Amino acid sequence: MKQFFRKLNKIDTFSPYFFLPFILLLYFFTSMFDWHRFEMFNIHVSIWPAVILAVICYYIGVYVIDKMKWTIPSFGLSFLGKYVIHFIVFLTLLGLCSYIWMVFGGGLGISDESNRRNLNPKLNFFSQLLWFGVLLLLSYKMILEKHMTWKKGFIYGSIYVFIIFLFVLVAYRTPLIIILFTGIIIVHYVVKRVKLTWFLTTLLVIGVAFSMFSFIRVLTEDRSLEFNNRDQPDVELTEEARDQLLTAEQKVNQTPLWVRALNEESVTGHIVLSTIIEYTQENGYLNGEVHKGIFSTILPGKQISPRMVVTEVVNSISVEKGKVITRGNRTTTPTFIGQLFLDGGYLLVAIGFFLYGALISLLYNKVKQEGIRSFHSVAYAFTITVFTVSMHTGLLDLIFVLMLGFVIIASSIIKVDQNQLRY
């Protein structure tokens, strides 16, 4: 047994060949423990052909770029490399001002679900730059440390915890997960290697913690508000269908709520993906409408967010069965596979995951060629974390698309020595 764990710990936990596909398969594996929710939503379309295709195409992308030893080109922008850190500092200050203005103007999202949903969208958008900028600066500063002492480690850890605390107050989980895992990856490459067994334990603890975070958020919501209404659609069902639905609900309710909460996100992701595939079988693909919505939401006037489009799609199927997957006026996380499938089916899933694998491999090659004590490690850690998180959420937020674009370009052009962070 000891020999098995010794071999297991030799695996580079955060390499392109392991981290993302492992999380993806683990996510959908845990979703199989559905506590009869599949029966309640009458899920009958298999997701596994799409999932297996995604993993295969991802590995092809990683392998091809790895064997060619290609890296991200500089795009002819190398002359801007010396300004990258200064620009990150500017983004951080912009994010700090936006965060303060948002919190004092709209309250704390953690105190009330309606507050979280009604935060000023523009201020919320720019406030994300606070954790983004601090994460990049702090990670890069850690990488440049030749000798990491306990005192320095405590200071860096305290700043990480403080930033996490600030965004716990507004009750958005995605930034917290990105901050945590980017920090862990940085520690893995420049401080101390994270053994796979330790990583799996940490993953379990973090997974349970965020599941309970979501669970408590749901329990504390004000049911008197229309926004939190849990009424199901009033549709005519045959007597047999009604009896089946009631029986399935009884089976679900036999499992304690906190147990269901442990993997509720992955089960819901499975249900959404299956329903998306079922929708396209009956209605065809949306041919880019979901991805177009990422950018159209910043246009003036009323715009429908891509996640709201997903909500309308999945509910159009589930309402006919007497249930809604997502409550009205709320958005749906489609999983990245679902996001691609809804717009272009298996072909777009194949293309999307091939590009994911290729891009991650390009950054990883840059780290291997230029060394781990460089901004390239920060860019790689951030990118693979965002890509991995998007396996559940989808990559539908413009701010994350812009962040990814920035770190990739910055990695390709930056040439900074250790004195450039000392202002």
Short mmCIF file of N, CA and C in Angstrom, two decimals, residues 18-78:
data_model
loop_
_atom_site.label_atom_id
_atom_site.label_comp_id
_atom_site.label_asym_id
_atom_site.label_seq_id
_atom_site.Cartn_x
_atom_site.Cartn_y
_atom_site.Cartn_z
N PHE A 18 -3.10 15.73 -16.26
CA PHE A 18 -3.81 15.15 -15.13
C PHE A 18 -4.90 16.04 -14.55
N PHE A 19 -4.59 17.28 -14.20
CA PHE A 19 -5.47 18.08 -13.33
C PHE A 19 -6.86 18.28 -13.91
N LEU A 20 -6.95 18.90 -15.07
CA LEU A 20 -8.27 19.23 -15.63
C LEU A 20 -9.10 17.99 -15.97
N PRO A 21 -8.54 17.01 -16.70
CA PRO A 21 -9.37 15.82 -17.00
C PRO A 21 -9.77 15.05 -15.75
N PHE A 22 -8.89 15.04 -14.73
CA PHE A 22 -9.23 14.36 -13.48
C PHE A 22 -10.43 15.03 -12.82
N ILE A 23 -10.42 16.37 -12.73
CA ILE A 23 -11.54 17.10 -12.11
C ILE A 23 -12.81 16.91 -12.92
N LEU A 24 -12.70 16.93 -14.24
CA LEU A 24 -13.87 16.76 -15.11
C LEU A 24 -14.52 15.40 -14.89
N LEU A 25 -13.71 14.35 -14.90
CA LEU A 25 -14.25 13.00 -14.72
C LEU A 25 -14.76 12.79 -13.30
N LEU A 26 -14.06 13.36 -12.32
CA LEU A 26 -14.52 13.26 -10.93
C LEU A 26 -15.87 13.96 -10.77
N TYR A 27 -16.00 15.11 -11.40
CA TYR A 27 -17.24 15.90 -11.33
C TYR A 27 -18.43 15.07 -11.82
N PHE A 28 -18.29 14.44 -12.98
CA PHE A 28 -19.41 13.69 -13.53
C PHE A 28 -19.56 12.32 -12.87
N PHE A 29 -18.46 11.78 -12.31
CA PHE A 29 -18.59 10.54 -11.55
C PHE A 29 -19.42 10.76 -10.29
N THR A 30 -19.12 11.83 -9.55
CA THR A 30 -19.90 12.11 -8.33
C THR A 30 -21.35 12.42 -8.65
N SER A 31 -21.61 12.91 -9.87
CA SER A 31 -23.00 13.23 -10.24
C SER A 31 -23.87 11.99 -10.40
N MET A 32 -23.24 10.81 -10.49
CA MET A 32 -24.01 9.58 -10.65
C MET A 32 -24.75 9.21 -9.36
N PHE A 33 -24.29 9.75 -8.22
CA PHE A 33 -24.99 9.54 -6.95
C PHE A 33 -26.07 10.62 -6.85
N ASP A 34 -27.16 10.40 -7.52
CA ASP A 34 -28.15 11.47 -7.75
C ASP A 34 -29.27 11.47 -6.72
N TRP A 35 -29.34 10.47 -5.83
CA TRP A 35 -30.38 10.41 -4.80
C TRP A 35 -31.78 10.51 -5.42
N HIS A 36 -31.95 9.85 -6.59
CA HIS A 36 -33.23 9.75 -7.30
C HIS A 36 -33.66 11.06 -7.99
N ARG A 37 -32.76 12.03 -8.06
CA ARG A 37 -33.13 13.27 -8.75
C ARG A 37 -33.25 13.05 -10.25
N PHE A 38 -32.47 12.13 -10.84
CA PHE A 38 -32.62 11.84 -12.26
C PHE A 38 -34.02 11.33 -12.56
N GLU A 39 -34.54 10.49 -11.67
CA GLU A 39 -35.89 9.96 -11.84
C GLU A 39 -36.91 11.08 -11.72
N MET A 40 -36.68 11.99 -10.78
CA MET A 40 -37.64 13.08 -10.57
C MET A 40 -37.72 14.00 -11.79
N PHE A 41 -36.55 14.23 -12.44
CA PHE A 41 -36.55 15.09 -13.63
C PHE A 41 -36.65 14.29 -14.92
N ASN A 42 -36.87 12.98 -14.79
CA ASN A 42 -37.05 12.11 -15.95
C ASN A 42 -35.86 12.24 -16.93
N ILE A 43 -34.66 12.09 -16.38
CA ILE A 43 -33.45 12.18 -17.20
C ILE A 43 -33.20 10.83 -17.87
N HIS A 44 -33.15 10.82 -19.20
CA HIS A 44 -32.97 9.57 -19.91
C HIS A 44 -31.94 9.66 -21.03
N VAL A 45 -31.41 10.85 -21.30
CA VAL A 45 -30.41 11.02 -22.35
C VAL A 45 -29.01 10.96 -21.72
N SER A 46 -28.16 10.07 -22.22
CA SER A 46 -26.82 9.89 -21.65
C SER A 46 -25.90 11.06 -22.00
N ILE A 47 -25.11 11.47 -21.02
CA ILE A 47 -24.13 12.54 -21.23
C ILE A 47 -22.76 11.98 -21.61
N TRP A 48 -22.55 10.68 -21.42
CA TRP A 48 -21.20 10.12 -21.49
C TRP A 48 -20.55 10.19 -22.86
N PRO A 49 -21.27 10.03 -23.98
CA PRO A 49 -20.60 10.22 -25.27
C PRO A 49 -19.96 11.61 -25.40
N ALA A 50 -20.66 12.65 -24.93
CA ALA A 50 -20.12 14.01 -24.99
C ALA A 50 -18.94 14.18 -24.05
N VAL A 51 -19.02 13.62 -22.85
CA VAL A 51 -17.95 13.73 -21.86
C VAL A 51 -16.69 13.02 -22.36
N ILE A 52 -16.85 11.79 -22.87
CA ILE A 52 -15.70 11.03 -23.37
C ILE A 52 -15.06 11.72 -24.56
N LEU A 53 -15.89 12.26 -25.46
CA LEU A 53 -15.37 13.00 -26.62
C LEU A 53 -14.57 14.21 -26.15
N ALA A 54 -15.08 14.92 -25.15
CA ALA A 54 -14.39 16.10 -24.63
C ALA A 54 -13.01 15.74 -24.09
N VAL A 55 -12.93 14.68 -23.31
CA VAL A 55 -11.65 14.26 -22.71
C VAL A 55 -10.66 13.84 -23.80
N ILE A 56 -11.12 13.07 -24.78
CA ILE A 56 -10.23 12.61 -25.86
C ILE A 56 -9.67 13.81 -26.64
N CYS A 57 -10.53 14.74 -27.02
CA CYS A 57 -10.08 15.90 -27.80
C CYS A 57 -9.17 16.80 -26.99
N TYR A 58 -9.44 16.90 -25.69
CA TYR A 58 -8.56 17.67 -24.81
C TYR A 58 -7.15 17.06 -24.82
N TYR A 59 -7.06 15.75 -24.67
CA TYR A 59 -5.76 15.09 -24.66
C TYR A 59 -5.04 15.22 -26.00
N ILE A 60 -5.78 15.19 -27.08
CA ILE A 60 -5.16 15.38 -28.40
C ILE A 60 -4.52 16.76 -28.48
N GLY A 61 -5.26 17.79 -28.02
CA GLY A 61 -4.73 19.15 -28.02
C GLY A 61 -3.47 19.28 -27.19
N VAL A 62 -3.49 18.69 -25.98
CA VAL A 62 -2.32 18.74 -25.10
C VAL A 62 -1.14 18.03 -25.74
N TYR A 63 -1.38 16.84 -26.25
CA TYR A 63 -0.30 15.99 -26.78
C TYR A 63 0.36 16.62 -28.01
N VAL A 64 -0.44 17.13 -28.93
CA VAL A 64 0.11 17.71 -30.17
C VAL A 64 1.02 18.89 -29.85
N ILE A 65 0.56 19.81 -29.02
CA ILE A 65 1.36 20.99 -28.69
C ILE A 65 2.60 20.60 -27.88
N ASP A 66 2.44 19.63 -26.98
CA ASP A 66 3.57 19.17 -26.17
C ASP A 66 4.67 18.57 -27.06
N LYS A 67 4.29 17.75 -28.01
CA LYS A 67 5.28 17.12 -28.88
C LYS A 67 5.93 18.13 -29.82
N MET A 68 5.18 19.14 -30.25
CA MET A 68 5.74 20.16 -31.13
C MET A 68 6.57 21.19 -30.36
N LYS A 69 6.40 21.18 -29.02
CA LYS A 69 7.11 22.13 -28.14
C LYS A 69 6.83 23.58 -28.51
N TRP A 70 5.60 23.84 -28.93
CA TRP A 70 5.19 25.21 -29.26
C TRP A 70 4.85 25.97 -27.98
N THR A 71 5.00 27.29 -28.03
CA THR A 71 4.59 28.16 -26.92
C THR A 71 3.80 29.34 -27.47
N ILE A 72 3.24 30.14 -26.55
CA ILE A 72 2.49 31.33 -26.97
C ILE A 72 3.43 32.34 -27.61
N PRO A 73 3.13 32.82 -28.82
CA PRO A 73 4.00 33.83 -29.45
C PRO A 73 3.83 35.19 -28.77
N SER A 74 4.71 36.11 -29.09
CA SER A 74 4.68 37.43 -28.44
C SER A 74 3.73 38.42 -29.14
N PHE A 75 3.20 38.04 -30.30
CA PHE A 75 2.26 38.90 -31.05
C PHE A 75 2.87 40.26 -31.40
N GLY A 76 4.20 40.36 -31.38
CA GLY A 76 4.87 41.63 -31.70
C GLY A 76 4.70 42.70 -30.64
N LEU A 77 4.36 42.27 -29.41
CA LEU A 77 4.08 43.23 -28.33
C LEU A 77 5.13 43.19 -27.22
N SER A 78 6.29 42.66 -27.50
CA SER A 78 7.31 42.51 -26.47
C SER A 78 7.70 43.84 -25.83
#
